[in-house]
CSV table of C-alpha atoms and ligand atoms in Angstrom, one decimal:
chain,number,residue,atom,x,y,z
A,790,UNK,CA,-0.3,0.1,0.2
A,791,UNK,CA,1.8,3.1,-0.9
A,792,UNK,CA,1.0,5.5,1.2
A,793,UNK,CA,0.6,9.3,-0.6
A,794,UNK,CA,0.0,13.3,1.7
A,795,UNK,CA,-2.5,15.8,-1.4
A,796,UNK,CA,-0.6,19.6,-0.4
A,797,UNK,CA,-3.5,21.4,-2.5
A,798,UNK,CA,-6.3,19.1,-1.7
A,799,UNK,CA,-9.3,21.6,-1.8
A,800,UNK,CA,-8.0,22.7,-5.1
A,801,UNK,CA,-10.2,21.0,-8.2
A,802,UNK,CA,-6.7,19.2,-8.9
A,803,UNK,CA,-6.4,18.2,-6.1
A,804,UNK,CA,-10.5,16.7,-4.6
A,805,UNK,CA,-10.1,14.7,-7.8
A,806,UNK,CA,-6.6,13.2,-6.2
A,807,UNK,CA,-8.2,12.8,-3.4
A,808,UNK,CA,-11.3,10.4,-4.9
A,809,UNK,CA,-9.0,9.1,-7.0
A,810,UNK,CA,-6.8,7.2,-3.9
A,811,UNK,CA,-9.6,7.2,-1.9
A,812,UNK,CA,-11.3,4.7,-4.7
A,813,UNK,CA,-7.9,3.3,-5.5
A,814,UNK,CA,-6.7,-0.6,-4.2
A,815,UNK,CA,-3.1,0.0,-4.1
A,816,UNK,CA,-2.7,3.9,-2.4
A,817,UNK,CA,-3.9,4.8,1.3
A,818,UNK,CA,-4.5,8.9,1.9
A,819,UNK,CA,-2.1,8.9,4.8
A,820,UNK,CA,-2.5,12.7,4.7
A,821,UNK,CA,-4.6,16.3,2.7
A,822,UNK,CA,-3.1,20.0,3.1
A,823,UNK,CA,-4.5,23.1,2.0
A,824,UNK,CA,-4.6,26.8,2.9
A,825,UNK,CA,-7.8,27.4,5.3
A,826,UNK,CA,-10.4,27.3,3.1
A,827,UNK,CA,-12.3,24.0,4.3
A,828,UNK,CA,-10.0,22.9,7.2
A,829,UNK,CA,-10.5,20.0,9.3
A,830,UNK,CA,-13.5,19.6,7.6
A,831,UNK,CA,-12.9,14.7,6.6
A,832,UNK,CA,-11.8,14.9,2.9
A,833,UNK,CA,-13.9,11.9,2.4
A,834,UNK,CA,-16.7,14.3,2.5
A,835,UNK,CA,-15.0,17.8,0.8
A,836,UNK,CA,-14.8,15.2,-2.4
A,837,UNK,CA,-18.3,13.3,-2.5
A,838,UNK,CA,-16.8,9.6,-0.8
A,839,UNK,CA,-18.6,9.6,2.6
A,840,UNK,CA,-16.0,10.6,6.0
A,841,UNK,CA,-13.3,8.6,6.0
A,842,UNK,CA,-11.7,10.1,8.9
A,843,UNK,CA,-8.6,12.1,7.0
A,844,UNK,CA,-9.9,15.8,8.8
A,845,UNK,CA,-8.2,18.8,6.2
A,846,UNK,CA,-5.7,20.7,7.6
A,847,UNK,CA,-2.7,23.5,7.0
A,848,UNK,CA,0.8,22.8,5.5
A,849,UNK,CA,3.5,21.8,8.6
A,850,UNK,CA,6.0,19.7,10.7
A,851,UNK,CA,4.9,17.0,10.9
A,852,UNK,CA,1.8,16.0,8.8
A,853,UNK,CA,3.3,14.2,6.7
A,854,UNK,CA,5.1,12.0,8.7
A,855,UNK,CA,3.6,9.2,7.4
A,856,UNK,CA,4.1,9.3,4.0
A,857,UNK,CA,5.1,7.9,1.3
A,858,UNK,CA,4.9,10.2,-0.9
A,859,UNK,CA,3.7,13.7,-1.3
A,860,UNK,CA,2.4,15.2,-5.1
A,861,UNK,CA,1.6,19.4,-5.4
A,862,UNK,CA,-0.9,20.7,-7.4
A,863,UNK,CA,-1.0,24.0,-5.6
A,864,UNK,CA,0.3,27.4,-6.2
A,865,UNK,CA,4.0,28.4,-6.9
A,866,UNK,CA,3.8,29.6,-3.2
A,867,UNK,CA,2.5,26.6,-1.9
A,868,UNK,CA,5.1,24.3,-3.2
A,869,UNK,CA,7.9,26.6,-1.3
A,870,UNK,CA,5.8,26.1,2.0
A,871,UNK,CA,5.6,22.4,1.1
A,872,UNK,CA,9.7,22.5,0.9
A,873,UNK,CA,10.2,24.1,4.4
A,874,UNK,CA,8.0,21.6,6.3
A,875,UNK,CA,8.4,18.9,4.1
A,876,UNK,CA,10.4,15.5,6.0
A,877,UNK,CA,12.3,13.5,3.5
A,878,UNK,CA,9.2,11.8,1.3
A,879,UNK,CA,8.9,11.0,-2.7
A,880,UNK,CA,7.6,13.8,-4.4
A,881,UNK,CA,5.0,14.9,-7.3
A,882,UNK,CA,4.8,18.3,-7.8
A,883,UNK,CA,2.7,19.0,-10.5
A,884,UNK,CA,2.3,22.8,-9.8
A,885,UNK,CA,3.2,25.7,-12.9
A,886,UNK,CA,4.9,28.6,-12.8
A,887,UNK,CA,7.4,27.7,-10.4
A,888,UNK,CA,9.3,30.6,-9.1
A,889,UNK,CA,12.8,30.6,-9.2
A,890,UNK,CA,13.1,30.2,-5.5
A,891,UNK,CA,11.0,27.1,-6.1
A,892,UNK,CA,13.0,24.9,-8.5
A,893,UNK,CA,16.4,25.8,-6.1
A,894,UNK,CA,14.2,24.3,-3.3
A,895,UNK,CA,13.2,21.8,-4.5
A,896,UNK,CA,16.3,20.6,-6.8
A,897,UNK,CA,17.6,20.5,-2.9
A,898,UNK,CA,14.8,18.1,-2.3
A,899,UNK,CA,15.1,16.0,-5.0
A,900,UNK,CA,20.0,15.7,-4.1
A,901,UNK,CA,18.6,12.8,-1.3
A,902,UNK,CA,14.8,11.9,-2.3
A,903,UNK,CA,13.2,11.2,-5.7
A,904,UNK,CA,11.5,14.0,-6.8
A,905,UNK,CA,9.2,13.7,-10.0
A,906,UNK,CA,8.5,17.5,-11.7
A,907,UNK,CA,5.8,17.5,-15.3
A,908,UNK,CA,3.6,21.2,-16.4
A,909,UNK,CA,1.9,18.1,-18.1
A,910,UNK,CA,0.9,15.1,-16.6
A,911,UNK,CA,-1.2,13.4,-19.7
A,912,UNK,CA,0.4,10.4,-20.7
A,913,UNK,CA,-0.7,10.9,-24.4
A,914,UNK,CA,0.6,14.8,-24.5
A,915,UNK,CA,4.6,12.7,-22.8
A,916,UNK,CA,3.6,10.5,-25.7
A,917,UNK,CA,3.5,13.5,-28.8
A,918,UNK,CA,6.0,15.0,-26.6
A,919,UNK,CA,8.1,11.7,-27.5
A,920,UNK,CA,6.5,11.1,-31.1
A,921,UNK,CA,7.1,14.8,-32.3
A,922,UNK,CA,10.9,14.2,-30.8
A,923,UNK,CA,10.8,11.5,-34.0
A,924,UNK,CA,9.3,13.0,-36.6
A,925,UNK,CA,10.6,16.8,-36.3
A,926,UNK,CA,13.6,14.8,-37.1
A,927,UNK,CA,13.1,11.8,-39.5
A,928,UNK,CA,11.1,15.6,-41.7
A,929,UNK,CA,13.8,17.7,-41.4
A,930,UNK,CA,12.6,20.2,-44.6
A,931,UNK,CA,8.3,19.7,-43.7
A,932,UNK,CA,7.4,22.8,-42.1
A,933,UNK,CA,6.5,22.2,-38.5
A,934,UNK,CA,3.2,24.7,-37.3
A,935,UNK,CA,2.3,24.3,-33.7
A,936,UNK,CA,-1.8,25.7,-32.4
A,937,UNK,CA,-2.9,25.8,-29.1
A,938,UNK,CA,-7.0,25.6,-27.9
A,939,UNK,CA,-7.5,26.4,-24.4
A,940,UNK,CA,-10.2,28.2,-22.6
A,941,UNK,CA,-10.7,30.9,-22.0
A,942,UNK,CA,-10.3,31.8,-18.2
A,943,UNK,CA,-6.5,30.7,-18.9
A,944,UNK,CA,-4.2,33.5,-18.3
A,945,UNK,CA,-0.6,32.7,-20.4
A,946,UNK,CA,-0.3,31.9,-23.7
A,947,UNK,CA,1.4,30.2,-25.9
A,948,UNK,CA,0.5,27.2,-23.0
A,949,UNK,CA,3.6,25.4,-21.6
A,950,UNK,CA,3.0,22.3,-23.5
A,951,UNK,CA,2.9,23.6,-26.8
A,952,UNK,CA,6.9,25.5,-25.3
A,953,UNK,CA,8.3,22.1,-24.6
A,954,UNK,CA,6.8,20.3,-28.0
A,955,UNK,CA,8.1,23.7,-29.5
A,956,UNK,CA,10.9,22.9,-27.9
A,957,UNK,CA,10.8,19.5,-28.2
A,958,UNK,CA,11.2,19.8,-32.1
A,959,UNK,CA,13.6,22.0,-32.4
A,960,UNK,CA,16.3,20.0,-29.9
A,961,UNK,CA,15.2,17.3,-31.9
A,962,UNK,CA,16.7,19.1,-35.1
A,963,UNK,CA,19.7,21.0,-33.9
A,964,UNK,CA,18.6,24.4,-33.6
A,965,UNK,CA,19.0,26.6,-31.6
A,966,UNK,CA,14.5,27.9,-31.0
A,967,UNK,CA,15.2,31.8,-29.6
A,968,UNK,CA,16.6,32.0,-33.5
A,969,UNK,CA,13.4,29.2,-34.2
A,970,UNK,CA,10.2,29.8,-32.8
A,971,UNK,CA,7.6,32.6,-33.9
A,972,UNK,CA,4.6,33.1,-32.0
A,973,UNK,CA,2.3,34.1,-34.4
A,974,UNK,CA,1.9,36.1,-37.9
A,975,UNK,CA,0.1,39.2,-38.6
A,976,UNK,CA,0.7,42.1,-40.8
A,977,UNK,CA,3.4,42.0,-43.9
A,978,UNK,CA,5.6,39.1,-42.5
A,979,UNK,CA,6.7,38.0,-46.3
A,980,UNK,CA,7.3,35.0,-47.0
A,981,UNK,CA,7.7,31.7,-44.9
A,982,UNK,CA,11.1,30.9,-43.9
A,983,UNK,CA,12.9,27.3,-44.4
A,984,UNK,CA,13.3,26.2,-41.1
A,985,UNK,CA,10.8,28.2,-39.0
A,986,UNK,CA,9.0,26.8,-36.5
A,987,UNK,CA,5.4,28.8,-35.7
A,988,UNK,CA,3.6,27.9,-32.0
A,989,UNK,CA,-0.3,30.0,-32.9
A,990,UNK,CA,-2.7,30.1,-29.6
A,991,UNK,CA,-6.7,30.3,-29.8
A,992,UNK,CA,-8.8,30.8,-26.6
A,993,UNK,CA,-12.2,29.9,-26.5
A,994,UNK,CA,-15.5,28.3,-23.9
A,995,UNK,CA,-13.9,25.1,-22.0
A,996,UNK,CA,-11.6,23.8,-24.5
A,997,UNK,CA,-9.9,21.7,-21.0
A,998,UNK,CA,-6.3,21.7,-24.2
A,999,UNK,CA,-5.8,21.5,-27.5
A,1000,UNK,CA,-2.8,20.6,-29.0
A,1001,UNK,CA,-1.7,19.7,-33.0
A,1002,UNK,CA,1.5,19.2,-34.7
A,1003,UNK,CA,1.6,19.9,-38.2
A,1004,UNK,CA,5.0,19.1,-40.1
A,1005,UNK,CA,3.9,20.2,-44.5
A,1006,UNK,CA,6.2,20.0,-47.3
A,1007,UNK,CA,5.1,20.3,-51.1
A,1008,UNK,CA,2.5,17.0,-51.6
A,1009,UNK,CA,1.8,16.1,-48.2
A,1010,UNK,CA,1.0,17.4,-44.3
A,1011,UNK,CA,1.2,15.3,-40.6
A,1012,UNK,CA,-0.6,16.0,-37.9
A,1013,UNK,CA,-0.3,15.0,-34.6
A,1014,UNK,CA,-2.7,16.0,-32.5
A,1015,UNK,CA,-4.3,15.1,-28.7
A,1016,UNK,CA,-7.3,16.6,-26.5
A,1017,UNK,CA,-7.7,16.6,-22.9
A,1018,UNK,CA,-11.0,16.1,-22.3
A,1019,UNK,CA,-11.3,16.7,-18.8
A,1020,UNK,CA,-8.5,17.0,-15.7
A,1021,UNK,CA,-8.8,13.4,-15.1
A,1022,UNK,CA,-5.9,12.4,-17.6
A,1023,UNK,CA,-3.9,14.7,-15.2
A,1024,UNK,CA,-4.5,13.1,-12.1
A,1025,UNK,CA,-4.4,9.8,-13.6
A,1026,UNK,CA,-0.6,10.2,-14.9
A,1027,UNK,CA,0.2,12.1,-11.5
A,1028,UNK,CA,-0.8,8.7,-9.9
A,1029,UNK,CA,1.0,6.3,-12.1
A,1030,UNK,CA,4.2,8.9,-11.5
A,1031,UNK,CA,3.7,8.4,-8.1
A,1032,UNK,CA,3.8,4.1,-7.7
A,1033,UNK,CA,6.9,4.3,-10.2
A,1034,UNK,CA,9.0,6.9,-7.4
A,1035,UNK,CA,8.1,5.0,-4.4
A,1036,UNK,CA,11.4,2.7,-5.4
A,1037,UNK,CA,13.7,5.1,-7.6
A,1038,UNK,CA,16.2,7.1,-6.5
A,1039,UNK,CA,17.3,10.3,-5.3
A,1040,UNK,CA,16.9,12.8,-8.3
A,1041,UNK,CA,14.5,14.7,-10.2
A,1042,UNK,CA,12.8,12.8,-13.0
A,1043,UNK,CA,10.2,13.9,-15.1
A,1044,UNK,CA,7.0,12.2,-17.2
A,1045,UNK,CA,9.2,11.6,-20.0
A,1046,UNK,CA,11.1,8.8,-17.7
A,1047,UNK,CA,8.4,7.5,-15.1
A,1048,UNK,CA,6.9,6.6,-18.9
A,1049,UNK,CA,10.2,5.4,-20.9
A,1050,UNK,CA,11.1,7.5,-23.8
A,1051,UNK,CA,13.5,9.0,-23.0
A,1052,UNK,CA,16.0,7.7,-25.8
A,1053,UNK,CA,13.9,6.1,-27.4
B,1656,NAD,P1,-7.3,25.5,-7.5
B,1656,NAD,O1,-7.2,26.5,-7.3
B,1656,NAD,O2,-7.7,24.6,-7.4
B,1656,NAD,O3,-6.3,25.2,-6.5
B,1656,NAD,C1,-5.0,25.5,-5.9
B,1656,NAD,C2,-5.6,24.8,-4.5
B,1656,NAD,O4,-3.4,25.3,-3.7
B,1656,NAD,C3,-6.2,25.0,-4.5
B,1656,NAD,O5,-7.3,25.5,-2.8
B,1656,NAD,C4,-5.2,26.3,-3.1
B,1656,NAD,O6,-6.1,27.1,-1.5
B,1656,NAD,C5,-4.8,25.6,-2.3
B,1656,NAD,N1,-2.6,26.9,-2.2
B,1656,NAD,C6,-2.9,27.9,-2.9
B,1656,NAD,N2,-1.5,28.4,-2.0
B,1656,NAD,C7,-1.4,26.7,-1.2
B,1656,NAD,C8,0.0,26.5,0.6
B,1656,NAD,N3,1.0,27.9,0.2
B,1656,NAD,N4,-0.7,25.8,0.3
B,1656,NAD,C9,-1.5,24.4,0.6
B,1656,NAD,N5,-1.8,24.8,-0.5
B,1656,NAD,C10,-2.6,26.4,-1.3
B,1656,NAD,O7,-5.9,24.6,-8.9
B,1656,NAD,P2,-6.1,23.4,-9.5
B,1656,NAD,O8,-6.5,24.1,-11.1
B,1656,NAD,O9,-6.4,22.2,-9.0
B,1656,NAD,O10,-4.5,23.4,-10.5
B,1656,NAD,C11,-3.2,23.8,-9.1
B,1656,NAD,C12,-1.8,23.7,-10.0
B,1656,NAD,O11,-1.7,23.0,-10.7
B,1656,NAD,C13,-2.0,24.4,-11.3
B,1656,NAD,O12,-0.7,25.6,-10.9
B,1656,NAD,C14,-2.4,24.7,-12.2
B,1656,NAD,O13,-1.5,25.2,-13.5
B,1656,NAD,C15,-1.3,23.3,-12.2
B,1656,NAD,N6,-1.8,21.9,-13.4
B,1656,NAD,C16,-0.9,21.5,-13.6
B,1656,NAD,C17,-1.7,20.2,-14.5
B,1656,NAD,C18,-0.2,19.2,-15.1
B,1656,NAD,O14,0.1,18.8,-15.5
B,1656,NAD,N7,1.1,19.9,-14.3
B,1656,NAD,C19,-2.5,20.2,-14.4
B,1656,NAD,C20,-3.4,20.9,-13.9
B,1656,NAD,C21,-2.4,21.7,-13.6
């Protein structure tokens, strides 16, 4: 039985993770932490599964002592605070927009404990990354363009995943991302320079997250696409990372490590 702690447990991802762990055969929820919101409330009741005897607490020293792995989906300040109070537990971090300080603290934790950090825990997106790397290298002369679509409330553009896809394509082609990637096009931009990689963001409605990568050449077009339909894929990916992590030595890993997609 893997004992898990969730930080950010009252949030959208946190509640989904708690519900999945409480229903899993091989996992137990050993701690659930968040800031003041719902403090003291039983987590089972919060996620609609009835009393489980696990109250929602503030992150504090000792609270994760019974945990094998702590999963953090909070805010960048939440990750920083977690690292202040965490013992020697393995850690899975899904929180995005980490500050330089929290990234450094995370690196320090990873020197003596296993850590998985990923901006996107969907297994499908991580396989897409790997496929894009391969396609970009195998089709070096094809024009590569990335389009991402997200809900109207998203505040950053392009998505971190679109950036990761563009970077993976640049790495595969051995080119400098700074000199290769363009963000959107407008006006008298002239003919498309060879090798350029375009990244475009569409916003609207409640789209959970679509990414498509097109490689075009005279006479053909290869399209690789991923569509997230809910947050379930992120939660399941984070739990997969937690299961994988318990047996691993100290170090900083990503979802490509978890899925065995490195160097293939
Ligand atoms: P949310 O706003 O619904 O939940 C965040 C929770 O964190 C809230 O309950 C909030 O009270 C809590 N929190 C804030 N500060 C805290 C602190 N100092 N200590 C403990 N808890 C604190 O957000 P969400 O949609 O659940 O997303 C959470 C994070 O996960 C965001 O950074 C989001 O971008 C990221 N995310 C990552 C992935 C991925 O695959 N890596 C997928 C979805 C979301």
